Coordinates of C-alpha atoms and ligand atoms in Angstrom, one line a residue:
M1 CA 0.0 -0.1 -0.3
M2 CA 0.9 3.4 -0.8
E3 CA 0.9 6.1 2.4
R4 CA 0.7 9.5 2.1
H5 CA 2.4 10.9 5.0
S6 CA 2.4 14.8 4.6
D7 CA 0.1 16.8 1.6
T8 CA 3.6 17.0 -0.3
M9 CA 5.5 12.9 0.2
F10 CA 4.4 9.8 -0.8
F11 CA 5.7 6.8 1.1
G12 CA 5.6 3.0 0.2
S13 CA 7.1 -0.6 -1.3
D14 CA 4.4 -1.1 -3.9
R15 CA 4.3 -1.6 -7.4
E16 CA 1.8 1.4 -7.7
T17 CA 4.8 3.7 -5.6
I18 CA 7.5 2.3 -8.4
L19 CA 4.8 3.4 -11.1
K20 CA 4.3 7.0 -9.1
A21 CA 7.7 7.4 -8.7
A22 CA 8.9 6.8 -12.2
K23 CA 6.3 9.1 -13.3
T24 CA 7.6 11.8 -10.8
I25 CA 10.9 11.4 -12.1
A26 CA 10.1 11.6 -15.6
E27 CA 8.0 15.1 -15.3
G28 CA 11.0 16.6 -13.6
G29 CA 10.2 16.1 -9.4
L30 CA 12.4 14.1 -7.0
V31 CA 12.4 10.6 -5.3
A32 CA 14.2 9.0 -2.8
F33 CA 14.9 5.2 -4.0
P34 CA 16.6 2.1 -2.4
T35 CA 19.8 0.6 -4.1
E36 CA 22.0 -1.9 -2.9
T37 CA 24.8 0.8 -1.5
V38 CA 22.5 3.2 0.2
Y39 CA 19.3 5.2 -0.8
G40 CA 19.5 8.0 -3.9
L41 CA 18.0 11.3 -4.5
G42 CA 16.9 10.8 -7.9
A43 CA 15.9 13.0 -10.9
N44 CA 15.9 12.7 -14.1
A45 CA 19.4 13.5 -15.1
L46 CA 18.5 15.2 -18.6
N47 CA 16.8 17.3 -17.3
P48 CA 18.8 20.5 -16.1
T49 CA 15.6 21.8 -13.3
A50 CA 15.1 18.8 -12.1
S51 CA 19.2 18.0 -11.5
A52 CA 19.2 21.5 -10.4
N53 CA 16.7 20.9 -7.1
I54 CA 18.7 17.7 -5.8
F55 CA 21.0 19.9 -5.2
K56 CA 18.4 22.6 -3.4
A57 CA 16.6 19.7 -1.5
K58 CA 20.0 18.5 0.1
G59 CA 21.5 21.5 0.2
R60 CA 24.5 20.6 -1.6
P61 CA 27.2 22.5 -2.5
A62 CA 27.2 23.1 -6.7
D63 CA 30.5 22.0 -7.1
N64 CA 30.0 18.5 -6.5
P65 CA 29.0 16.5 -9.4
L66 CA 26.0 13.7 -8.9
I67 CA 26.1 9.9 -10.8
V68 CA 24.3 9.0 -13.2
H69 CA 22.1 5.9 -12.8
I70 CA 21.3 3.3 -15.6
A71 CA 19.7 0.1 -15.8
D72 CA 21.3 -1.1 -19.9
L73 CA 24.8 -1.7 -20.0
A74 CA 24.3 -0.5 -24.1
D75 CA 23.3 3.2 -22.3
L76 CA 27.0 3.8 -21.1
E77 CA 28.0 4.7 -24.4
K78 CA 25.0 7.7 -24.5
Y79 CA 26.5 9.4 -21.6
A80 CA 30.2 8.6 -21.8
Y81 CA 32.6 7.8 -24.0
P82 CA 34.2 4.5 -22.1
T83 CA 37.8 3.3 -23.0
P84 CA 38.7 -0.5 -23.1
V85 CA 39.1 -0.7 -19.4
A86 CA 35.7 0.8 -18.9
Y87 CA 34.2 -2.3 -20.6
Q88 CA 36.3 -4.6 -18.2
L89 CA 34.8 -3.3 -15.4
A90 CA 31.4 -3.1 -16.4
K91 CA 31.6 -7.3 -17.3
A92 CA 32.9 -8.1 -13.8
F93 CA 31.1 -5.5 -11.6
W94 CA 28.0 -4.2 -13.0
P95 CA 25.1 -4.6 -12.1
G96 CA 26.8 -3.5 -8.5
P97 CA 28.3 -1.0 -6.3
L98 CA 31.1 0.8 -8.9
T99 CA 31.1 3.9 -10.4
M100 CA 33.3 4.6 -12.7
I101 CA 34.2 8.6 -14.0
L102 CA 34.5 8.8 -17.8
P103 CA 34.4 11.6 -19.9
K104 CA 31.3 12.9 -20.5
K105 CA 29.2 13.4 -23.7
E106 CA 27.3 16.6 -24.8
I107 CA 23.9 15.7 -23.5
I108 CA 25.2 15.8 -20.0
P109 CA 23.9 18.8 -19.0
D110 CA 26.8 20.7 -16.6
I111 CA 24.5 21.5 -13.6
V112 CA 24.5 17.2 -13.1
S113 CA 28.8 17.1 -13.7
A114 CA 29.3 20.2 -12.0
G115 CA 31.0 21.8 -14.6
L116 CA 33.2 19.1 -15.2
P117 CA 34.6 17.7 -18.6
T118 CA 33.6 14.5 -17.0
V119 CA 30.7 12.4 -15.6
A120 CA 30.3 9.6 -12.8
I121 CA 27.9 6.4 -14.0
R122 CA 27.0 3.5 -12.0
F123 CA 24.4 0.1 -13.2
P124 CA 23.0 -0.3 -9.6
S125 CA 22.1 -4.1 -8.9
N126 CA 19.0 -3.5 -6.7
P127 CA 15.6 -4.4 -8.7
I128 CA 13.7 -1.4 -7.3
A129 CA 16.4 0.8 -8.5
Q130 CA 16.6 -0.7 -12.0
E131 CA 12.6 -1.1 -12.3
L132 CA 12.7 2.6 -11.5
I133 CA 15.4 3.9 -14.4
R134 CA 13.6 1.8 -16.8
L135 CA 9.8 3.4 -15.9
S136 CA 11.2 6.5 -15.5
G137 CA 12.3 5.9 -19.3
C138 CA 15.5 8.6 -18.3
P139 CA 18.9 8.0 -16.2
I140 CA 18.5 9.2 -13.2
A141 CA 21.3 11.1 -11.6
A142 CA 21.2 10.8 -7.9
P143 CA 23.7 11.5 -4.9
S144 CA 22.7 9.5 -1.5
A145 CA 19.5 11.0 -0.1
N146 CA 20.5 12.3 3.1
L147 CA 21.0 16.3 4.3
S148 CA 24.3 17.1 3.1
G149 CA 27.1 16.5 5.8
S150 CA 24.8 13.8 7.7
P151 CA 25.5 10.3 7.6
S152 CA 23.8 8.9 4.4
P153 CA 20.8 6.9 4.7
T154 CA 20.5 2.9 4.4
K155 CA 16.7 2.6 5.4
A156 CA 14.0 4.5 3.9
E157 CA 13.1 6.0 8.0
H158 CA 16.4 7.8 7.3
V159 CA 15.0 9.8 4.4
R160 CA 11.8 10.3 5.8
N161 CA 13.7 11.8 9.2
D162 CA 16.0 14.2 6.5
Y163 CA 12.5 15.3 4.8
E164 CA 10.1 14.8 7.1
G165 CA 7.9 18.4 7.1
T166 CA 9.6 19.9 3.9
D167 CA 8.4 20.1 0.0
R168 CA 11.5 19.4 -0.7
I169 CA 11.4 16.2 -2.4
D170 CA 8.0 14.3 -3.6
G171 CA 8.2 11.0 -2.3
I172 CA 10.0 7.9 -0.7
I173 CA 10.5 4.0 -2.6
D174 CA 11.0 1.8 0.5
G175 CA 13.1 -1.3 0.1
G176 CA 14.0 -1.6 3.6
S177 CA 17.9 -1.8 4.6
C178 CA 20.2 -1.6 2.1
A179 CA 22.3 -4.3 2.2
C180 CA 26.0 -3.2 1.1
G181 CA 24.9 0.2 3.9
L182 CA 27.7 2.3 2.3
E183 CA 28.1 4.1 -1.0
S184 CA 29.6 2.5 -4.2
T185 CA 33.3 2.4 -5.5
V186 CA 34.2 5.6 -7.2
I187 CA 37.1 5.2 -9.6
T188 CA 38.3 7.7 -12.5
L189 CA 39.3 6.3 -15.8
T190 CA 39.9 9.9 -17.0
T191 CA 43.7 9.8 -16.0
T192 CA 46.5 7.3 -16.4
P193 CA 46.8 5.3 -14.1
P194 CA 43.2 5.3 -12.9
V195 CA 42.5 6.2 -9.4
L196 CA 40.3 5.5 -6.7
L197 CA 38.5 8.5 -5.3
R198 CA 36.3 6.5 -3.2
P199 CA 36.4 3.0 -1.6
G200 CA 33.6 0.6 -1.3
F201 CA 32.5 -2.9 -1.6
I202 CA 34.5 -3.3 -4.6
T203 CA 37.8 -3.5 -2.9
P204 CA 41.5 -2.1 -4.6
D205 CA 42.1 -5.5 -4.7
D206 CA 39.3 -6.4 -7.0
L207 CA 40.3 -3.7 -9.3
R208 CA 43.8 -4.4 -9.2
E209 CA 43.3 -7.3 -11.5
F210 CA 42.1 -5.4 -14.2
I211 CA 44.4 -2.4 -13.1
P212 CA 47.5 -3.2 -11.8
D213 CA 49.0 0.5 -11.2
L214 CA 45.8 1.6 -9.7
V215 CA 46.3 5.0 -7.4
I216 CA 44.4 5.3 -4.4
A217 CA 43.7 9.3 -3.8
D218 CA 45.5 10.9 -0.9
A219 CA 42.2 11.8 0.3
V220 CA 41.0 8.6 0.9
K221 CA 42.7 8.5 3.9
N222 CA 44.2 11.2 4.9
K223 CA 42.7 15.4 5.8
I224 CA 43.7 17.2 2.9
P225 CA 44.0 20.6 2.9
E226 CA 41.4 22.9 2.2
G227 CA 41.4 24.4 -1.2
T228 CA 43.6 21.8 -2.6
K229 CA 43.0 21.0 -6.0
V230 CA 41.8 17.5 -5.9
Q231 CA 39.7 15.2 -8.7
S232 CA 37.1 14.5 -7.2
P233 CA 35.0 17.3 -5.2
G234 CA 33.5 15.3 -2.9
L235 CA 36.1 14.3 -1.1
L236 CA 37.0 18.0 0.4
H237 CA 33.5 18.6 2.0
R238 CA 32.1 17.5 5.4
H239 CA 30.6 14.2 5.3
Y240 CA 28.6 11.3 7.3
A241 CA 29.0 13.7 10.7
P242 CA 26.8 13.6 13.1
K243 CA 25.4 16.9 15.3
A244 CA 27.1 15.7 18.5
E245 CA 31.2 16.0 18.3
T246 CA 32.9 12.7 17.4
E247 CA 36.2 11.0 18.1
G248 CA 37.6 8.3 16.6
V249 CA 39.6 5.7 18.7
K250 CA 41.8 2.9 17.0
G251 CA 43.8 0.1 19.0
S252 CA 43.0 -3.0 21.1
S253 CA 39.5 -3.1 23.2
R254 CA 41.0 -2.8 26.5
R255 CA 43.0 0.6 25.8
A256 CA 40.6 2.1 23.8
A257 CA 38.1 1.8 26.5
A258 CA 40.5 2.5 28.8
Y259 CA 41.2 5.6 27.2
I260 CA 37.3 6.6 26.1
N261 CA 36.4 5.8 29.7
A262 CA 39.0 8.8 30.9
S263 CA 37.9 10.9 29.0
M264 CA 34.3 10.7 29.4
L265 CA 34.3 11.3 33.1
G266 CA 34.9 15.0 32.8
T267 CA 32.1 15.1 29.9
D268 CA 28.1 14.5 30.7
R269 CA 26.0 12.4 27.9
C270 CA 28.8 10.2 25.9
G271 CA 27.9 7.6 23.6
V272 CA 29.9 5.0 22.4
M273 CA 29.9 3.2 19.0
C274 CA 31.8 0.1 19.8
F275 CA 32.5 -3.4 18.1
D276 CA 30.4 -6.8 19.4
G277 CA 31.6 -7.6 22.7
E278 CA 33.3 -4.5 24.1
E279 CA 29.6 -3.2 25.5
D280 CA 31.3 -4.3 29.3
L281 CA 34.0 -1.9 29.2
Y282 CA 33.0 1.2 29.3
L283 CA 31.4 3.1 32.5
S284 CA 27.6 2.4 33.0
K285 CA 26.9 6.1 32.4
A286 CA 27.9 6.5 28.8
E287 CA 25.1 5.9 26.2
V288 CA 26.8 2.3 24.3
L289 CA 25.9 0.9 20.6
S290 CA 27.9 -2.0 19.2
Y291 CA 28.1 -1.7 14.9
G292 CA 29.3 -5.5 14.3
K293 CA 32.1 -7.8 15.2
E294 CA 35.2 -5.6 14.7
S295 CA 36.1 -9.4 12.6
D296 CA 33.5 -8.7 10.3
P297 CA 33.5 -5.2 8.3
A298 CA 30.4 -6.8 5.6
Q299 CA 28.4 -6.1 8.8
R300 CA 30.2 -3.0 10.1
A301 CA 29.5 -1.2 6.9
A302 CA 25.8 -2.6 7.2
E303 CA 25.2 -0.8 10.6
M304 CA 27.6 1.9 11.0
F305 CA 25.2 4.8 9.2
D306 CA 21.9 3.4 11.3
A307 CA 24.1 3.3 14.2
L308 CA 25.5 6.9 14.2
R309 CA 21.7 8.0 13.0
I310 CA 20.7 6.1 16.6
L311 CA 23.3 7.7 18.7
D312 CA 23.1 11.3 17.0
K313 CA 19.7 11.2 18.1
K314 CA 20.2 10.5 21.8
N315 CA 21.3 13.9 22.0
L316 CA 25.0 13.6 23.0
K317 CA 27.4 15.9 23.5
K318 CA 30.1 13.8 22.5
I319 CA 30.4 9.7 20.5
F320 CA 33.2 8.3 20.2
I321 CA 33.7 6.0 17.6
R322 CA 35.7 2.7 17.3
I323 CA 37.7 2.3 14.5
H324 CA 39.2 -0.4 12.5
D325 CA 42.1 0.8 10.4
G326 CA 42.3 -1.9 7.6
D327 CA 42.6 -3.0 4.1
G328 CA 39.3 -4.4 1.6
L329 CA 36.0 -2.8 2.9
D330 CA 37.9 -2.2 6.1
L331 CA 39.5 0.7 4.1
A332 CA 35.6 2.0 2.7
I333 CA 34.7 2.0 6.6
F334 CA 37.6 3.8 7.5
N335 CA 37.1 6.2 4.9
R336 CA 33.9 7.4 6.3
L337 CA 34.0 7.0 10.0
I338 CA 37.2 9.6 9.7
R339 CA 35.1 12.1 8.2
A340 CA 32.5 11.1 10.4
C341 CA 34.9 12.2 12.9
E342 CA 36.4 15.3 10.9
F343 CA 39.7 13.5 11.2
N344 CA 39.6 13.7 15.0
I345 CA 41.0 10.5 15.2
T346 CA 43.5 8.9 18.6
D347 CA 45.2 5.6 18.6
P348 CA 45.6 5.1 22.5
E349 CA 48.6 2.5 22.2
K350 CA 50.5 5.3 22.1
Y351 CA 50.5 5.8 25.5
P352 CA 52.1 4.4 28.1
P353 CA 50.0 1.4 29.5
V354 CA 47.6 1.9 32.7
I355 CA 48.0 -0.7 35.5
G356 CA 45.4 -1.6 38.0
L357 CA 46.0 -3.6 41.4
T358 CA 43.4 -4.3 43.7
G359 CA 42.3 -7.5 46.0
L360 CA 40.5 -7.9 49.3
S361 CA 42.1 -6.0 52.8
G362 CA 45.1 -7.8 53.9
S363 CA 46.0 -9.4 51.2
G364 CA 49.0 -7.3 50.3
K365 CA 48.6 -4.9 47.4
T366 CA 50.8 -2.2 49.2
T367 CA 53.6 -4.8 49.1
I368 CA 53.3 -5.3 44.6
G369 CA 52.5 -1.5 44.6
L370 CA 56.1 -1.4 45.9
V371 CA 57.6 -3.8 43.1
L372 CA 55.5 -2.2 40.5
K373 CA 56.9 1.3 41.9
E374 CA 60.4 -0.3 41.1
M375 CA 59.6 -1.2 38.5
G376 CA 59.2 2.6 37.2
Y377 CA 55.4 2.8 37.4
D378 CA 54.2 5.6 38.9
H379 CA 51.6 5.1 41.6
I380 CA 48.2 6.9 41.8
D381 CA 46.5 5.2 45.2
T382 CA 43.0 5.7 45.3
D383 CA 42.6 5.4 49.1
G384 CA 44.2 8.1 49.5
I385 CA 42.9 10.0 47.3
S386 CA 39.2 8.9 48.9
R387 CA 40.7 10.2 52.1
L388 CA 41.6 13.8 50.6
T389 CA 37.8 13.7 48.6
L390 CA 36.2 13.5 52.0
D391 CA 36.6 17.7 51.6
L392 CA 35.8 18.0 48.7
G393 CA 33.0 16.5 48.1
K394 CA 31.7 18.1 52.0
E395 CA 28.7 19.8 51.5
E396 CA 27.1 16.9 49.2
L397 CA 28.1 14.7 52.5
V398 CA 26.6 17.1 55.0
T399 CA 23.5 17.2 52.6
A400 CA 23.3 13.4 52.9
F401 CA 23.7 12.3 56.1
G402 CA 23.3 16.0 58.4
E403 CA 25.7 17.8 60.3
T404 CA 26.9 15.1 62.5
I405 CA 29.5 13.6 60.6
L406 CA 31.4 17.0 61.0
S407 CA 34.3 17.6 63.9
S408 CA 34.5 20.6 66.1
D409 CA 36.8 22.7 63.5
Q410 CA 34.3 21.7 60.6
T411 CA 35.8 19.1 59.2
V412 CA 34.6 15.7 57.9
D413 CA 35.2 13.3 60.5
R414 CA 35.9 9.7 59.0
K415 CA 35.3 8.0 62.2
K416 CA 31.9 9.3 62.6
L417 CA 31.3 9.3 58.6
A418 CA 31.7 5.8 58.7
A419 CA 29.4 5.1 61.3
V420 CA 26.4 6.3 59.4
A421 CA 27.3 5.7 56.1
F422 CA 28.1 2.0 56.9
S423 CA 25.1 1.4 59.1
S424 CA 23.2 0.2 56.0
R425 CA 23.8 -0.6 52.7
E426 CA 21.9 2.0 51.1
N427 CA 23.9 4.5 53.1
T428 CA 27.1 2.7 51.9
D429 CA 25.6 3.1 48.4
I430 CA 25.1 7.1 48.9
L431 CA 29.0 7.4 50.2
N432 CA 29.9 5.5 47.3
R433 CA 28.0 7.4 44.7
I434 CA 29.1 10.6 46.0
T435 CA 33.2 9.9 47.1
H436 CA 33.5 8.0 43.6
R437 CA 33.2 10.6 41.6
Y438 CA 35.8 12.7 43.3
I439 CA 38.0 9.8 43.4
M440 CA 37.7 9.0 39.5
A441 CA 37.8 12.6 38.8
E442 CA 41.4 13.2 40.7
V443 CA 42.2 9.6 39.8
V444 CA 41.8 11.0 35.7
R445 CA 43.9 14.2 36.5
Q446 CA 46.7 12.6 37.4
L447 CA 46.4 10.0 34.9
K448 CA 46.8 12.5 32.5
K449 CA 49.4 13.9 34.0
D450 CA 51.3 10.6 33.7
Q451 CA 50.2 9.9 30.3
D452 CA 51.6 13.5 29.0
E453 CA 55.2 12.6 30.6
K454 CA 54.7 9.1 29.2
K455 CA 54.7 7.3 32.4
R456 CA 53.8 4.1 32.9
A457 CA 50.8 4.5 35.7
L458 CA 49.6 2.2 38.8
I459 CA 46.0 2.8 39.9
D460 CA 45.7 0.9 43.2
G461 CA 43.4 0.8 45.7
A462 CA 40.5 -1.4 47.3
A463 CA 37.5 0.9 46.0
L464 CA 39.3 0.5 42.7
L465 CA 36.3 -1.6 40.9
E466 CA 33.1 -0.4 43.1
A467 CA 34.7 2.9 41.6
E468 CA 34.8 1.8 38.2
A469 CA 38.4 2.4 38.1
D470 CA 39.2 -1.0 37.2
L471 CA 37.9 0.6 33.4
L472 CA 40.1 3.2 33.1
C473 CA 43.2 0.1 33.3
D474 CA 44.9 -1.6 30.2
R475 CA 45.0 -5.0 32.4
L476 CA 43.9 -5.4 36.0
I477 CA 46.1 -7.1 39.0
V478 CA 44.1 -8.7 41.9
V479 CA 46.0 -10.2 44.6
Y480 CA 45.3 -13.0 46.6
A481 CA 45.4 -14.3 49.9
P482 CA 43.2 -17.1 51.8
E483 CA 41.5 -15.2 54.8
E484 CA 43.0 -16.8 58.0
V485 CA 46.3 -14.9 56.2
R486 CA 44.6 -12.0 55.7
L487 CA 43.1 -11.7 59.1
K488 CA 46.2 -12.2 60.8
R489 CA 47.8 -9.6 58.8
I490 CA 45.6 -6.8 59.9
L491 CA 45.6 -7.5 62.9
E492 CA 49.0 -6.8 63.3
R493 CA 48.5 -4.3 60.6
D494 CA 45.7 -1.8 62.3
G495 CA 45.6 -3.2 66.0
I496 CA 42.2 -4.0 65.4
T497 CA 39.4 -6.7 66.9
E498 CA 38.8 -9.8 65.5
E499 CA 35.2 -8.5 65.7
E500 CA 35.7 -5.5 63.7
A501 CA 38.1 -7.5 61.2
K502 CA 35.3 -9.6 60.0
K503 CA 33.0 -6.7 59.8
R504 CA 35.6 -5.1 57.5
F505 CA 35.3 -8.1 55.3
S506 CA 32.1 -8.7 55.6
R507 CA 31.5 -5.2 53.7
Q508 CA 34.2 -6.0 50.8
I509 CA 33.1 -6.7 47.3
A510 CA 32.9 -10.7 47.0
F511 CA 36.1 -11.9 45.9
E512 CA 34.6 -13.9 43.0
K513 CA 33.6 -10.7 41.4
L514 CA 37.0 -9.7 41.7
S515 CA 38.9 -12.9 40.1
Q516 CA 36.6 -12.6 37.4
K517 CA 37.8 -9.5 36.7
A518 CA 41.5 -9.8 36.8
D519 CA 43.9 -10.3 33.9
F520 CA 46.8 -11.4 36.4
L521 CA 45.9 -13.1 39.6
F522 CA 49.1 -12.4 42.5
D523 CA 49.0 -15.4 44.7
N524 CA 50.1 -13.8 47.8
S525 CA 50.0 -16.4 50.6
S526 CA 53.2 -17.0 51.5
L527 CA 55.7 -14.7 53.1
F528 CA 58.1 -14.3 49.7
P529 CA 56.2 -14.6 46.6
E530 CA 59.6 -14.7 44.7
S531 CA 58.1 -17.2 42.1
E532 CA 54.9 -15.0 41.7
I533 CA 57.1 -11.9 41.0
K534 CA 59.0 -13.3 38.5
R535 CA 55.6 -14.4 36.6
L536 CA 54.3 -10.8 36.8
T537 CA 56.9 -9.1 35.8
E538 CA 56.8 -11.6 32.5
F539 CA 53.6 -10.6 32.4
L540 CA 54.2 -6.9 32.6
S541 CA 57.2 -6.8 29.9
Q542 CA 54.1 -8.5 27.7
I543 CA 52.1 -5.3 27.6
Ligands
TXA1 O1 26.3 4.0 -3.7 C1 26.4 5.6 -4.5 O2 27.2 5.7 -5.2 C2 25.3 6.0 -4.0 C3 24.1 5.9 -4.7 C4 22.9 6.1 -4.6 O3 23.9 5.3 -5.9 N1 25.6 7.4 -4.5 C5 25.9 8.5 -3.7 O4 26.0 9.6 -4.7 O5 27.0 7.9 -3.0 P1 27.1 10.6 -3.8 O6 26.6 12.3 -4.5 O7 26.7 11.1 -2.4 O8 29.0 10.6 -3.7 C6 29.3 10.8 -5.4 C7 30.7 10.9 -5.3 C8 31.0 12.2 -4.9 O9 31.9 12.2 -4.0 C9 31.1 13.3 -5.6 O10 32.3 13.8 -5.6 C10 32.3 12.0 -7.1 O11 31.0 11.0 -6.6 N2 31.8 12.6 -8.4 C11 30.6 12.0 -9.0 N3 30.7 12.5 -10.2 C12 32.0 12.9 -10.5 C13 33.2 13.6 -11.6 N4 33.0 13.7 -12.7 N5 34.4 13.4 -10.8 C14 34.8 13.4 -9.7 N6 34.3 13.0 -8.7 C15 32.9 12.7 -9.5
MG2 MG1 27.1 11.5 -0.2

């Protein structure tokens, strides 16, 4: 059924809609339609006024030429002067996600080619696109159907969201989700050797079978300074970018998460577009959305623009995007995402690693901390910081627990605070919510300083996991000792009663929870853990 969504736009997936769309295009209108790559915004390519309306509707710069879509190989030479290799590529990859740039014939209006003497031609494989072109009786000029600058549409709703409430386009054919999810490969055959201008599903290796000396344009992977003369104007324009500020993050899952979590602490309303399986590595306050397995570029290509749009609807201040820098289809994804991030890309592997160290009371963390300090790690002590933060959080603590937590000099009295805060689970949670924020902020401040100075950092503390500081670490070391040993140690060290010691134990996180998170379990039950230290040194040398 064809629906009418506003007075001005038709929307549907049936034959009636396709017929109406073809008629609209033949009469000089604009219709969004599905292709195997992304949705296109089509007009009669031989009609200059209709083609000019595409630029108006999208807000597209006039210097950015359009692709002419055909549905019959024989049409290639009606609009362009094909070279022998053009026929070879057409035979191998058409119909499909490949666009070829060739010298243009007179019949193509200047507005379509943005005044260039060349024209981009593509024969899409999507059956709806083919049928629309045939029924319209003309070649269809179509850029991606998004508003200029925003992510390309891979679903009909994306187009609807961009144009809802406007009268800039006449209708949309809904063909479901696009199979590739990424615009076509663009190659120019007007130079010797030919140059790949935009990577896509047809990869450089696919093309090299026919063009062994294929050149990849610099702009594919790099930012080209404004004003540079390039072969394809589209390479320079701002592209695919969500409204939120974006940053691409390369590197291993753990290192990237540690970096992103530290960066997120100072900012509210953050999102992460991550790889499958990384979801739990991020701070609980973040909006996390995975766009596919790191090992499956086809899945990521299909999901990426949708994920960008979903996150951007959440009104976030900042979105971090996990990026895989690779070849083949990964080159195409990389090319789009670095533009979505406006070339703001970080490689956290260039920072020295951050190690977390934790364990239950009396397990002997301090000793291991000293060993690490000797190895050159800079020590960030969350327990020490937590004492310091009591004064920073004083006002919030008084609001939560009353003036009774203050000593006569109006500073927070730790014993009095402990008495109220540990009296119930609920109060302990309130205390943690207040203090952990300050702890994390200070940890991140010290960590940033270490990273600027290229120092390896060690974050240590009993409250590490509760404060989510483990998420700032590349690796987590958990120190273990049996309960009898720990009891003996803290009785000797802190001079408290056995009853008090056991109460302290009961308030701590379950050991199973700690050990689950551990990358290295340090057995500290003996007095001289020489072999464990040796094992730890080896472990750390491999990071
Ligand atoms: O998959 C696709 O190619 C989609 C679907 C709808 O077919 N279309 C698409 O069009 O992505 P668009 O306009 O978003 O991207 C076309 C790219 C632009 O970067 C443009 O600068 C370049 O192709 N281009 C078009 N004609 C050109 C020409 N004569 N010389 C150099 N570059 C050209
Ligand atoms: Mg586009």
